[in-house]
Every structure is written in structure tokens, then in C-alpha cells.
Coordinates of C-alpha atoms in Angstrom, one line a residue:
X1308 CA 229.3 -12.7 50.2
X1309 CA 233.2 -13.3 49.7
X1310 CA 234.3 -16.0 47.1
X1311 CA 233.6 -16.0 43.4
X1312 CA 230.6 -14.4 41.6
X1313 CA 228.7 -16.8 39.4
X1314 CA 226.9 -14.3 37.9
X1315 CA 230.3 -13.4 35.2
X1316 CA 230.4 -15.1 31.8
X1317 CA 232.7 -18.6 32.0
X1318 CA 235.2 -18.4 29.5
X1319 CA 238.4 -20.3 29.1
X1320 CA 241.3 -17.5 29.5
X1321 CA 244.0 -17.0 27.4
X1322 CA 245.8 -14.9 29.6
X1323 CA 245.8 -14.1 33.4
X1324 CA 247.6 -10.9 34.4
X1325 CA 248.7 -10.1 37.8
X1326 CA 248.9 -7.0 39.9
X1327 CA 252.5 -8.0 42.0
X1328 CA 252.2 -6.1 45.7
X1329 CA 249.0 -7.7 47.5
X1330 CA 248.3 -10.3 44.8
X1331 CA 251.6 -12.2 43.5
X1332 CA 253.8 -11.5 46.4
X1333 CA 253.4 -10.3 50.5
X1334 CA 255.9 -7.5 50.2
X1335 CA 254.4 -6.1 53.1
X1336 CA 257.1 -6.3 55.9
X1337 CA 260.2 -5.4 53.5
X1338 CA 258.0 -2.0 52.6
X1339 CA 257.6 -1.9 56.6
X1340 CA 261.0 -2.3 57.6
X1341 CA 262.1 0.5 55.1
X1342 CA 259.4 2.8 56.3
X1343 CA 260.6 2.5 59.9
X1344 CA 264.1 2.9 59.0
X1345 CA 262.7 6.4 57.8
X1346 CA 260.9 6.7 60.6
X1347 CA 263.6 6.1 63.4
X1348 CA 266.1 8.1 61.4
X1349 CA 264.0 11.0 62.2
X1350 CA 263.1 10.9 65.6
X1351 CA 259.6 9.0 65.1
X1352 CA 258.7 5.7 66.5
X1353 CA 258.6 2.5 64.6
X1354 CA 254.5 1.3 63.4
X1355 CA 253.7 -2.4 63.4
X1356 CA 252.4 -4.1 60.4
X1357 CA 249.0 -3.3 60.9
X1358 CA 249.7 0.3 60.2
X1359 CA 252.2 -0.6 57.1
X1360 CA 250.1 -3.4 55.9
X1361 CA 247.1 -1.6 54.6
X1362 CA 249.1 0.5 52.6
X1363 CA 251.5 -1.5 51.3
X1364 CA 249.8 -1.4 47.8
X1365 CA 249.7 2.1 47.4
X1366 CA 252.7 3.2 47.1
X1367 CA 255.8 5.1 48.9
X1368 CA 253.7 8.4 49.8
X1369 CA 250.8 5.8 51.4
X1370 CA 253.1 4.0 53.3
X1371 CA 254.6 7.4 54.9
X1372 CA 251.3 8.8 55.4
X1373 CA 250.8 5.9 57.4
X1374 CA 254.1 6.0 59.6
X1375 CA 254.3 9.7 60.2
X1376 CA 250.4 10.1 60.9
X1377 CA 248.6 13.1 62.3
X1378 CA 252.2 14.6 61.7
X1379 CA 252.7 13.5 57.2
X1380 CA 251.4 17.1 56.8
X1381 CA 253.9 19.3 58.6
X1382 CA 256.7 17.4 56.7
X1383 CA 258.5 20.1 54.6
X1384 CA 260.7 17.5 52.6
X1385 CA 257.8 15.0 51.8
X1386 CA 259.9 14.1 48.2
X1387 CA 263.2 13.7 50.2
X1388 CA 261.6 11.3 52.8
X1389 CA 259.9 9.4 49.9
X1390 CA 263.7 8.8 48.0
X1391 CA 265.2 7.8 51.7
X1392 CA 262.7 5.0 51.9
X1393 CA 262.8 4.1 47.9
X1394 CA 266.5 3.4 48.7
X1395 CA 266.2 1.6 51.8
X1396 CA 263.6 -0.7 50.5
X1397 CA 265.9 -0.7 47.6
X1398 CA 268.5 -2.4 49.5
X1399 CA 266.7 -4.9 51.0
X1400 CA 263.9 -5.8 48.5
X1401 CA 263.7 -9.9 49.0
X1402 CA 264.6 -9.5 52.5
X1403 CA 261.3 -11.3 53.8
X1404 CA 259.2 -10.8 50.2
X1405 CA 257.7 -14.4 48.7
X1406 CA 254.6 -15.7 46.8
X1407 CA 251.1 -16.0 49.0
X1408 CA 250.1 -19.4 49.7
X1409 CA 248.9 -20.9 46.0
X1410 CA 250.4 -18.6 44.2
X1411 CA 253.1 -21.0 43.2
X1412 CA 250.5 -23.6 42.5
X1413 CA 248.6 -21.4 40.5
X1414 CA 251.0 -20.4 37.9
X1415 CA 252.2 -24.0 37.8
X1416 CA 249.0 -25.1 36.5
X1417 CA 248.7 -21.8 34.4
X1418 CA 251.9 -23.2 32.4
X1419 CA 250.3 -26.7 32.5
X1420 CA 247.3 -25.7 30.8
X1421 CA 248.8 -23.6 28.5
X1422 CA 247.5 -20.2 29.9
X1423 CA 249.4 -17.1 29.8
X1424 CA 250.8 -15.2 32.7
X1425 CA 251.9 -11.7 32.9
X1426 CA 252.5 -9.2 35.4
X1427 CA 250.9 -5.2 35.8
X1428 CA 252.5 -3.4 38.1
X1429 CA 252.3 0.2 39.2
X1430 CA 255.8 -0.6 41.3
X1431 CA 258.5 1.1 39.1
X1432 CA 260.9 -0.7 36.9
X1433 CA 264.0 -0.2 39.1
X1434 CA 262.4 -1.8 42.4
X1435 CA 260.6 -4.7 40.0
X1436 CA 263.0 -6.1 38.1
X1437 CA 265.3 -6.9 41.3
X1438 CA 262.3 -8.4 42.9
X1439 CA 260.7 -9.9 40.4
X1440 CA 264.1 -11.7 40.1
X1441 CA 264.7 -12.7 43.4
X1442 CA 261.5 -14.9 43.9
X1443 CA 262.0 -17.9 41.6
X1444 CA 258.5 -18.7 41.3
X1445 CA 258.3 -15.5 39.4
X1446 CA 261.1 -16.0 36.8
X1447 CA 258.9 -17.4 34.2
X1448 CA 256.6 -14.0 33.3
X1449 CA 256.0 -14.3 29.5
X1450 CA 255.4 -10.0 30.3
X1451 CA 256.4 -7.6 33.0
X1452 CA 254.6 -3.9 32.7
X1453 CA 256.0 -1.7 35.4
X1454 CA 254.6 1.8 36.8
X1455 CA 256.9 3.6 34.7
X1456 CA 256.9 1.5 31.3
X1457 CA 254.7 3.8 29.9
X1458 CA 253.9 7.6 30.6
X1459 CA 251.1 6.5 32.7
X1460 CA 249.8 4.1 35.2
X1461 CA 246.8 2.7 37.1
X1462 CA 243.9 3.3 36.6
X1463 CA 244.6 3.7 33.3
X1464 CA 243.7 1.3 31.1
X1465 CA 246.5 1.5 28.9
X1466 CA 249.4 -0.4 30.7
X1467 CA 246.8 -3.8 31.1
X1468 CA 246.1 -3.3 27.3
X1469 CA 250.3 -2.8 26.2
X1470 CA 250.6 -6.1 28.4
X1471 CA 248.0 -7.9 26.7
X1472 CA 249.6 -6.7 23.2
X1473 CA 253.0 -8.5 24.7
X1474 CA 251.4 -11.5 25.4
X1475 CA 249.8 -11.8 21.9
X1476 CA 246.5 -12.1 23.5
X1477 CA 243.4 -10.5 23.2
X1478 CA 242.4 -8.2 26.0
X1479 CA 238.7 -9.7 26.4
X1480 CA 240.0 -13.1 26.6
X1481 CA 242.8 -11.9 29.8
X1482 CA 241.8 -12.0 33.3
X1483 CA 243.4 -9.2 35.6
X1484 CA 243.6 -10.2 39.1
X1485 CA 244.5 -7.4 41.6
X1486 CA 244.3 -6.5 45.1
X1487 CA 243.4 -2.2 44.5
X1488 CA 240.1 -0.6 43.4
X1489 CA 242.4 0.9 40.5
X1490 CA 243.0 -2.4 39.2
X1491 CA 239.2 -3.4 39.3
X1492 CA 239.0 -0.2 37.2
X1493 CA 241.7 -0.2 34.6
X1494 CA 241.0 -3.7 33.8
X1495 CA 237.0 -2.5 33.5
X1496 CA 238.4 0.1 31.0
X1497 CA 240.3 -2.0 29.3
X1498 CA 237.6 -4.8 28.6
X1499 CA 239.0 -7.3 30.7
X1500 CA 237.6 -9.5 33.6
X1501 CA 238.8 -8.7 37.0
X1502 CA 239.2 -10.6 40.2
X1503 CA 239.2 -8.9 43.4
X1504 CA 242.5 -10.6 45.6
X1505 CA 241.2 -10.6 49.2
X1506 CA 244.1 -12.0 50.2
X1507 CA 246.2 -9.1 49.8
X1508 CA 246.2 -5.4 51.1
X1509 CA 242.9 -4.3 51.1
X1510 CA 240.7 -1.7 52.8
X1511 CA 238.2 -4.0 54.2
X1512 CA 236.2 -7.1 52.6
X1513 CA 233.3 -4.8 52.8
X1514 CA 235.0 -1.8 50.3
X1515 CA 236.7 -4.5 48.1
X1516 CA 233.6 -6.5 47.2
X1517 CA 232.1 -3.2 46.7
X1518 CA 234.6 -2.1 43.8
X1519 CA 232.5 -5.0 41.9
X1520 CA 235.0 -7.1 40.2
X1521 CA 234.0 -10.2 38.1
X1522 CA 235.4 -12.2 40.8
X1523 CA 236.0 -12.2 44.4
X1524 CA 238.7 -14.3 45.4
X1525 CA 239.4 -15.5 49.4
X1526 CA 242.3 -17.4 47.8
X1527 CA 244.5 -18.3 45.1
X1528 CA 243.3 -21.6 44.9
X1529 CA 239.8 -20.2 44.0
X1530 CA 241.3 -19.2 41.0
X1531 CA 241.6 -22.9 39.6
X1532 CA 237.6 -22.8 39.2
X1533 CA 238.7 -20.4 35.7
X1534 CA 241.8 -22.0 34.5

């Protein structure tokens, strides 16, 4: 059943850390419209967003996987095509990127109560920072942990925990919110509680609820029941 489990421990958080792709912002379309530049650059048809969305989360190699389908496999110069679409998302990273619906609500009322707010990202630094910039409601991050900011990355446990360290905060007392199994799992391994985002790019309802997260959340608003 979709919403939040009751059955996790009610704490007051010190801290709530956010994945960014499928959780702060809908970067969906802008990782779309670079994939099909790819795409029509070499001869294959443009997807719609129900092809890009899905994969939007995981990555450049997903999100090609996804465009070039059945044919991903026979593409000798999978790297190259992976650095065209890096710079063409790269050139148009705001285009139509902004905050979900109560996200900007949310980290209002974060500030108001005194709560912490970070951001975990597997995205690497040189795509994050211009985005992260772009979106005002954004601009206030006490951290930013990127993909690359150490020499490894989700699932790991170890990039939640070196954010945690720059917010002064203890990991048990953060809450990692996150729209990928991997982020159910690092923030497992690093003693944190984790909400599931439904909202964002996710397999199905069905797979997400089954990655067991402390909390399943339809919405950002939900997330005012643990601030």
C-alpha cells in the first residue's frame, strides 16, 4: 500500500538528504531531448518520454539503452555516443528542468524548522553544479555530494555518510530520500532512514515498494508528516 509506513521509528530529523534526478528536480525531458539529439544525429528515430522517462535516473548508458533499443548492442562506439549526449545535455541543462510539485515547499519548511538539507547525487560534478545553480529553489544546499566527489558512488554507502559528515550531523539522525533502489540501499548501509520518492523515475510502484524503504512517499508533501 503506497504512502508512508508507520511501522519506522518517529524521530525528529536533523538532516534530510536528497537524491537530485527523480526526487529534487524532473530532469526528465532535458535528459530526453539530449538523447534524441544523439539519436537523430545517427540516423535513429526520436523516443517519447515514456521511453526516456524510466531511465532518466540511471544514468547516460540507461538512457541510450533506452533510445537505441534492440539495436544499443551493435553500437561499436558505445563511450563516444555516451560523451555526444553528456555534451548536449550539457548545453542545455535548465532547458525545461525544475523542482516537483512540493519540493519548494518542503525545503521551505525544512529551513523553517531548522532541519538540514543536503543533496546525494550520483550525477557528476560538472553537469550538477550548473544545474543545481540554475534552479533557485536549490541554491540554499548546506551540502552537495556529486557522483564523482569521491572514488565511488551509489550504492555505496560512503558518499551519504561524507555528506552527513558536511552537514555536522549524525548519520542515524538523516533521512535520505531517493527515487532508485541504490539509494534505498546505500542509505541502509549507511544507517540512515530512507524514503522511497514515487514521484520520480521509478520501475513500477510494485518494484519500488518492494526495495523496502522506511518510507514510501506518493508526494513531497507526505514528507511534512517527519519534519
Amino acid at each position: 500500500m503506497a504512502g508512508f509506513n508507520t511501522a519506522a521509528p518517529a524521530i525528529d530529523y536533523d538532516a534530510f538528504i536528497f537524491d537530485l534526478d527523480g526526487t529534487l528536480l524532473d530532469t526528465a525531458d532535458d535528459l530526453g531531448a539530449a538523447l534524441n539529439n544523439v539519436l537523430i544525429d545517427h540516423n535513429f528515430p526520436a523516443v517519447d518520454s515514456h521511453i526516456y522517462r524510466p531511465a532518466a535516473s540511471n544514468g547516460a548508458m540507461a538512457l541510450l539503452e533506452a533510445g537505441f533499443g534492440q539495436h544499443w548492442h551493435n553500437q561499436t562506439k558505445q563511450m563516444d555516443l555516451r560523451q555526444q549526449l553528456l555534451d548536449s545535455y550539457a548545453d542545455n541543462i535548465a532547458t525545461h528542468s525544475q523542482c516537483f510539485t512540493g519540493i519548494a515547499q518542503l525545503l521551505i519548511a525544512l529551513e523553517q524548522q531548522q532541519i538540514k538539507w543536503g543533496i546525494m547525487t550520483n550525477k557528476p560534478e560538472f553537469l550538477t553544479t550548473p544545474l543545481v545553480a540554475a534552479i533557485t529553489e536549490l541554491n540554499d544546499a548546506q551540502a552537495i555530494v556529486c557522483g564523482d566527489t569521491l572514488n565511488v558512488a551509489k550504492p555505496s554507502p560512503l558518499p551519504l555518510l561524507h555528506t552527513a559528515q558536511l552537514l555536522d550531523v549524525d548519520p542515524s539522525r538523516c533521512l535520505y530520500i531517493g527515487d532508485a533502489e541504490r539509494d534505498i540501499i546505500a542509505a541502509k548501509a549507511a544507517n540512515m532512514h530512507s524514503a522511497t520518492a514515487l514521484w520520480g523515475y521509478i520501475p513500477s510502484e510494485e518494484e519500488a515498494l518492494g526495495w523496502q524503504a522506511d518510507f514510501n512517499w506518493q508526494s513531497p508533501i507526505d514528507a511534512f508528516n517527519h519534519i
